[in-house]
Amino acid sequence: MASRNRKKNKGKERKAKKEADRVEAERKKVRDLWLDWAVGLEQLVGKHIECHHGYKKYIHSRGFSHDHPVSSFMDTIFRNLDEKFGTICIRDEFDSHPQVWNDNSNKMIAINLMVKIGTSMLLSNKYVNQVRALTLARSIIILEHYDDDGIDMVINSRQVQSKIRDLNGNAASSRSRDLLKFYSKRTTCIKCLKSMHQEARNNMKMGLCYGCTEKKERMTLSVCSRCMVAQYCSRECQVAHWPYHEKGECDILVSAHKRQQQMRRINKVSAEGT
Ligand SMILES: [Zn+2]
Ligand SMILES: [Zn+2]
Ligand SMILES: [Zn+2]
């Protein structure tokens, strides 16, 4: 009886070991992928990039210690990168990585790595990589704005939502003006994106109508006067979308804005009081 139990346990152990090996192999694959991007590897970018876009420090990112909080944060980002197109991709990573969100130096490392990777993705000129750069850009915006207000308030704030909206407006074009501007502003190297950005500056600023979801010149769109985020190409589109917009997105954005204003006032009063 005892020996049979031992055999059974051995079997269980083997199974658990196999599962652990599989998880570890998977993790390593993801880890290698983002490290390769951080170095700007030729087979990913399609050409050799010598520039580190101002983030030379991270050329040796392979030296990142295995258990650095930013490493496991980047693992999750990259594991989900291709599935999270069109969504707020970074919300799920919040609870599991407090050491990145609440530590400014870790947060900066993560942002810098993502900017470096996103810039190389834009340079690759492949559509799929433009989409990845856009997904990364959304995460960067949220990380940059994150403060004590709490994650959901930051995600639903006017500033963050309108920045994300404008990036999305050009999502499908390969020479996205806003995306190029986004990364150009954040890299300290001037040569890499410069010509692409200059070229794209002749493109019109585009935006998506929240109603008909068509892409229009941004200048012709008007914005919802309540939330100041949703934008429409016509009165008809806004009226038709209102029943869906009001009790969903618009209410969430408006209440986030009110709470934010309230907290700012409280902070101001308590700052003046001290
Ligand atoms: Zn560069
Ligand atoms: Zn429309
Ligand atoms: Zn609205």
Coordinates of C-alpha atoms and ligand atoms in Angstrom, one line a residue:
M1 CA 0.0 0.0 0.0
A2 CA 2.7 2.4 1.0
S3 CA 4.7 1.6 -2.1
R4 CA 1.7 2.2 -4.3
N5 CA 1.2 5.6 -2.7
R6 CA 4.8 6.4 -3.3
K7 CA 4.4 5.5 -6.9
K8 CA 1.3 7.7 -7.2
N9 CA 3.1 10.6 -5.6
K10 CA 6.1 10.1 -7.9
G11 CA 3.6 10.4 -10.8
K12 CA 2.1 13.5 -9.5
E13 CA 5.5 15.1 -8.9
R14 CA 6.5 14.3 -12.5
K15 CA 3.4 15.9 -13.8
A16 CA 3.9 19.0 -11.7
K17 CA 7.5 19.2 -12.8
K18 CA 6.4 18.9 -16.4
E19 CA 3.9 21.7 -16.0
A20 CA 6.4 23.9 -14.3
D21 CA 8.9 23.3 -17.1
R22 CA 6.3 24.3 -19.7
V23 CA 5.4 27.5 -17.8
E24 CA 9.1 28.3 -17.5
A25 CA 9.7 27.7 -21.2
E26 CA 6.8 29.9 -22.1
R27 CA 8.0 32.7 -19.8
K28 CA 11.5 32.5 -21.3
K29 CA 10.2 32.8 -24.8
V30 CA 8.3 36.0 -23.9
R31 CA 11.3 37.3 -22.0
D32 CA 13.6 36.7 -24.9
L33 CA 11.2 38.4 -27.3
W34 CA 11.0 41.7 -25.5
L35 CA 14.8 41.7 -24.8
D36 CA 15.4 41.1 -28.5
W37 CA 13.2 44.1 -29.2
A38 CA 14.9 46.2 -26.6
V39 CA 18.2 45.5 -28.4
G40 CA 16.6 46.2 -31.8
L41 CA 17.5 42.9 -33.3
E42 CA 17.7 42.8 -37.0
Q43 CA 15.3 39.9 -37.7
L44 CA 12.6 41.7 -35.8
V45 CA 13.0 45.2 -37.1
G46 CA 13.9 44.1 -40.6
K47 CA 17.1 46.2 -40.6
H48 CA 20.0 46.8 -38.4
I49 CA 19.4 49.6 -35.9
E50 CA 22.5 50.8 -34.2
C51 CA 20.7 53.7 -32.4
H52 CA 19.3 53.2 -28.9
H53 CA 17.1 56.3 -29.3
G54 CA 18.5 57.9 -26.3
Y55 CA 18.1 54.9 -24.1
K56 CA 21.7 53.6 -24.3
K57 CA 21.5 52.3 -20.8
Y58 CA 19.1 49.6 -21.9
I59 CA 21.4 48.2 -24.5
H60 CA 22.5 46.0 -21.8
S61 CA 19.0 45.2 -20.8
R62 CA 20.0 41.5 -21.1
G63 CA 21.8 42.2 -17.9
F64 CA 18.5 42.9 -16.2
S65 CA 18.4 40.6 -13.3
H66 CA 16.0 37.7 -13.7
D67 CA 13.7 38.7 -10.9
H68 CA 13.8 42.5 -11.4
P69 CA 10.2 43.8 -11.0
V70 CA 10.3 45.5 -14.4
S71 CA 11.3 42.2 -16.0
S72 CA 8.2 40.4 -14.9
F73 CA 6.1 43.5 -15.7
M74 CA 7.4 43.5 -19.3
D75 CA 6.7 39.7 -19.5
T76 CA 3.0 40.3 -18.8
I77 CA 2.9 43.3 -21.2
F78 CA 4.4 41.2 -24.0
R79 CA 2.4 38.1 -23.3
N80 CA -0.7 40.1 -23.9
L81 CA 0.5 42.5 -26.5
D82 CA -1.1 40.9 -29.6
E83 CA -4.4 40.0 -27.9
K84 CA -5.0 43.4 -26.4
F85 CA -5.3 45.5 -29.5
G86 CA -8.0 48.1 -29.1
T87 CA -8.4 47.6 -25.4
I88 CA -6.9 49.3 -22.4
C89 CA -4.1 46.9 -22.3
I90 CA -2.4 47.7 -19.0
R91 CA -5.3 47.5 -16.5
D92 CA -4.7 43.8 -15.9
E93 CA -1.0 44.4 -15.1
F94 CA -1.9 46.8 -12.3
D95 CA -2.7 44.6 -9.4
S96 CA 0.1 42.1 -10.1
H97 CA 2.9 44.7 -10.3
P98 CA 2.7 47.2 -7.5
Q99 CA 6.5 47.5 -7.5
V100 CA 6.4 49.0 -10.9
W101 CA 3.4 51.3 -10.5
N102 CA 4.3 52.7 -7.1
D103 CA 8.0 53.0 -7.5
N104 CA 9.0 56.0 -9.6
S105 CA 12.4 54.6 -10.7
N106 CA 11.0 51.3 -11.7
K107 CA 8.1 53.1 -13.5
M108 CA 10.7 55.1 -15.4
I109 CA 12.7 52.0 -16.4
A110 CA 9.5 50.4 -17.7
I111 CA 8.5 53.6 -19.6
N112 CA 11.9 54.0 -21.2
L113 CA 12.1 50.4 -22.2
M114 CA 8.6 50.6 -23.8
V115 CA 9.5 53.8 -25.7
K116 CA 12.7 52.3 -27.0
I117 CA 10.9 49.1 -28.1
G118 CA 7.9 51.1 -29.6
T119 CA 10.3 53.3 -31.6
S120 CA 12.0 50.2 -33.1
M121 CA 8.6 48.8 -33.9
L122 CA 7.7 51.9 -35.8
L123 CA 11.0 51.7 -37.7
S124 CA 10.3 48.2 -38.8
N125 CA 7.5 49.5 -41.1
K126 CA 5.5 46.4 -40.8
Y127 CA 1.8 46.9 -40.1
V128 CA 1.7 44.4 -37.3
N129 CA 4.5 46.2 -35.5
Q130 CA 2.7 49.6 -35.9
V131 CA -0.2 48.0 -34.2
R132 CA 2.0 46.8 -31.4
A133 CA 3.6 50.2 -31.1
L134 CA 0.2 51.7 -30.7
T135 CA -0.8 49.2 -28.0
L136 CA 2.5 50.0 -26.2
A137 CA 1.8 53.7 -26.6
R138 CA -1.5 53.4 -24.8
S139 CA 0.2 51.7 -21.9
I140 CA 2.9 54.3 -21.8
I141 CA 0.3 57.1 -21.5
I142 CA -1.4 55.4 -18.6
L143 CA 1.9 54.8 -16.8
E144 CA 2.9 58.4 -17.3
H145 CA -0.3 59.7 -15.8
Y146 CA -0.6 57.3 -13.0
D147 CA -0.6 58.9 -9.6
D148 CA -2.3 58.6 -6.2
D149 CA -5.7 59.1 -7.8
G150 CA -5.9 55.4 -8.4
I151 CA -5.7 53.4 -11.6
D152 CA -9.3 53.5 -12.8
M153 CA -9.6 57.2 -12.2
V154 CA -6.4 57.8 -14.3
I155 CA -7.6 55.5 -17.1
N156 CA -10.9 57.3 -17.2
S157 CA -9.5 60.8 -16.9
R158 CA -10.1 63.3 -19.7
Q159 CA -6.4 63.8 -20.4
V160 CA -5.7 60.1 -20.8
Q161 CA -8.8 59.3 -22.8
S162 CA -8.4 62.1 -25.3
K163 CA -4.7 61.2 -25.8
I164 CA -5.7 57.6 -26.4
R165 CA -8.6 58.7 -28.7
D166 CA -6.2 60.7 -30.9
L167 CA -3.7 57.9 -31.2
N168 CA -6.5 55.5 -32.1
G169 CA -7.8 57.9 -34.8
N170 CA -4.8 57.0 -37.0
A171 CA -4.5 53.4 -35.9
A172 CA -4.9 51.8 -39.3
S173 CA -2.6 54.0 -41.3
S174 CA 1.0 52.9 -41.7
R175 CA 2.3 56.4 -41.3
S176 CA 0.4 57.4 -38.3
R177 CA 1.1 61.0 -37.7
D178 CA 0.1 61.0 -34.0
L179 CA 1.9 57.8 -33.2
L180 CA 5.1 59.1 -34.8
K181 CA 4.8 62.3 -32.9
F182 CA 4.2 60.4 -29.7
Y183 CA 7.4 58.4 -30.0
S184 CA 9.5 61.3 -31.5
K185 CA 8.6 63.4 -28.5
R186 CA 9.9 60.8 -26.1
T187 CA 13.1 59.7 -27.7
T188 CA 16.2 61.9 -27.4
C189 CA 17.8 60.6 -30.6
I190 CA 16.8 62.9 -33.4
K191 CA 17.6 61.0 -36.5
C192 CA 15.6 57.8 -36.4
L193 CA 12.0 58.9 -36.6
K194 CA 12.6 62.4 -37.8
S195 CA 12.2 61.8 -41.6
M196 CA 9.2 59.5 -41.0
H197 CA 7.6 62.1 -38.7
Q198 CA 8.3 65.0 -41.1
E199 CA 6.7 63.0 -43.9
A200 CA 3.7 62.1 -41.8
R201 CA 3.2 65.7 -40.8
N202 CA 1.8 66.4 -44.2
N203 CA -0.9 63.8 -43.5
M204 CA -4.1 65.1 -42.1
K205 CA -4.9 64.6 -38.4
M206 CA -7.5 61.9 -38.5
G207 CA -10.0 60.8 -35.9
L208 CA -12.7 58.2 -35.6
C209 CA -16.4 59.1 -35.3
Y210 CA -17.7 57.3 -32.2
G211 CA -21.1 57.0 -34.0
C212 CA -20.5 55.7 -37.5
T213 CA -16.9 54.7 -36.6
E214 CA -15.7 56.2 -39.8
K215 CA -12.3 57.9 -40.1
K216 CA -12.6 61.6 -40.8
E217 CA -10.4 64.6 -40.7
R218 CA -10.1 65.5 -37.1
M219 CA -10.9 69.2 -37.7
T220 CA -14.4 68.3 -38.9
L221 CA -15.3 66.3 -35.8
S222 CA -17.0 67.8 -32.8
V223 CA -16.7 66.6 -29.2
C224 CA -19.4 65.6 -26.7
S225 CA -19.9 68.7 -24.5
R226 CA -20.5 66.5 -21.4
C227 CA -17.4 64.2 -21.3
M228 CA -15.3 66.2 -23.8
V229 CA -13.9 62.9 -25.1
A230 CA -16.4 61.2 -27.5
Q231 CA -16.3 62.8 -31.0
Y232 CA -18.7 62.8 -33.9
C233 CA -18.7 63.7 -37.5
S234 CA -22.3 65.0 -37.5
R235 CA -25.3 65.9 -35.3
E236 CA -27.1 62.7 -36.6
C237 CA -24.2 60.5 -35.5
Q238 CA -24.2 62.1 -32.0
V239 CA -27.9 61.8 -31.6
A240 CA -28.0 58.2 -32.8
H241 CA -25.1 57.2 -30.5
W242 CA -26.4 59.1 -27.4
P243 CA -28.5 56.2 -25.9
Y244 CA -25.4 54.0 -25.9
H245 CA -22.9 56.6 -25.0
E246 CA -24.8 58.3 -22.1
K247 CA -25.2 55.5 -19.7
G248 CA -21.9 53.9 -20.5
E249 CA -18.7 55.7 -21.4
C250 CA -20.0 59.3 -20.9
D251 CA -21.2 58.7 -17.3
I252 CA -18.0 57.0 -16.4
L253 CA -15.8 59.8 -17.8
V254 CA -17.9 62.5 -16.2
S255 CA -17.9 61.0 -12.8
A256 CA -14.1 60.3 -13.0
H257 CA -13.6 63.9 -13.9
K258 CA -15.7 65.2 -11.0
R259 CA -13.9 63.0 -8.5
Q260 CA -10.6 64.1 -9.9
Q261 CA -11.6 67.8 -9.5
Q262 CA -12.8 67.1 -6.0
M263 CA -9.6 65.5 -5.0
R264 CA -7.5 68.3 -6.5
R265 CA -9.5 70.8 -4.5
I266 CA -9.0 68.7 -1.3
N267 CA -5.3 68.4 -2.0
K268 CA -5.0 72.1 -2.6
V269 CA -6.8 73.0 0.6
S270 CA -4.7 70.6 2.7
A271 CA -1.5 71.9 1.0
E272 CA -2.5 75.5 1.9
G273 CA -3.4 74.5 5.4
T274 CA 0.1 73.2 6.1
Ligands
ZN1 ZN 17.3 56.4 -32.7
ZN2 ZN -20.2 59.7 -37.8
ZN3 ZN -20.0 62.2 -23.6

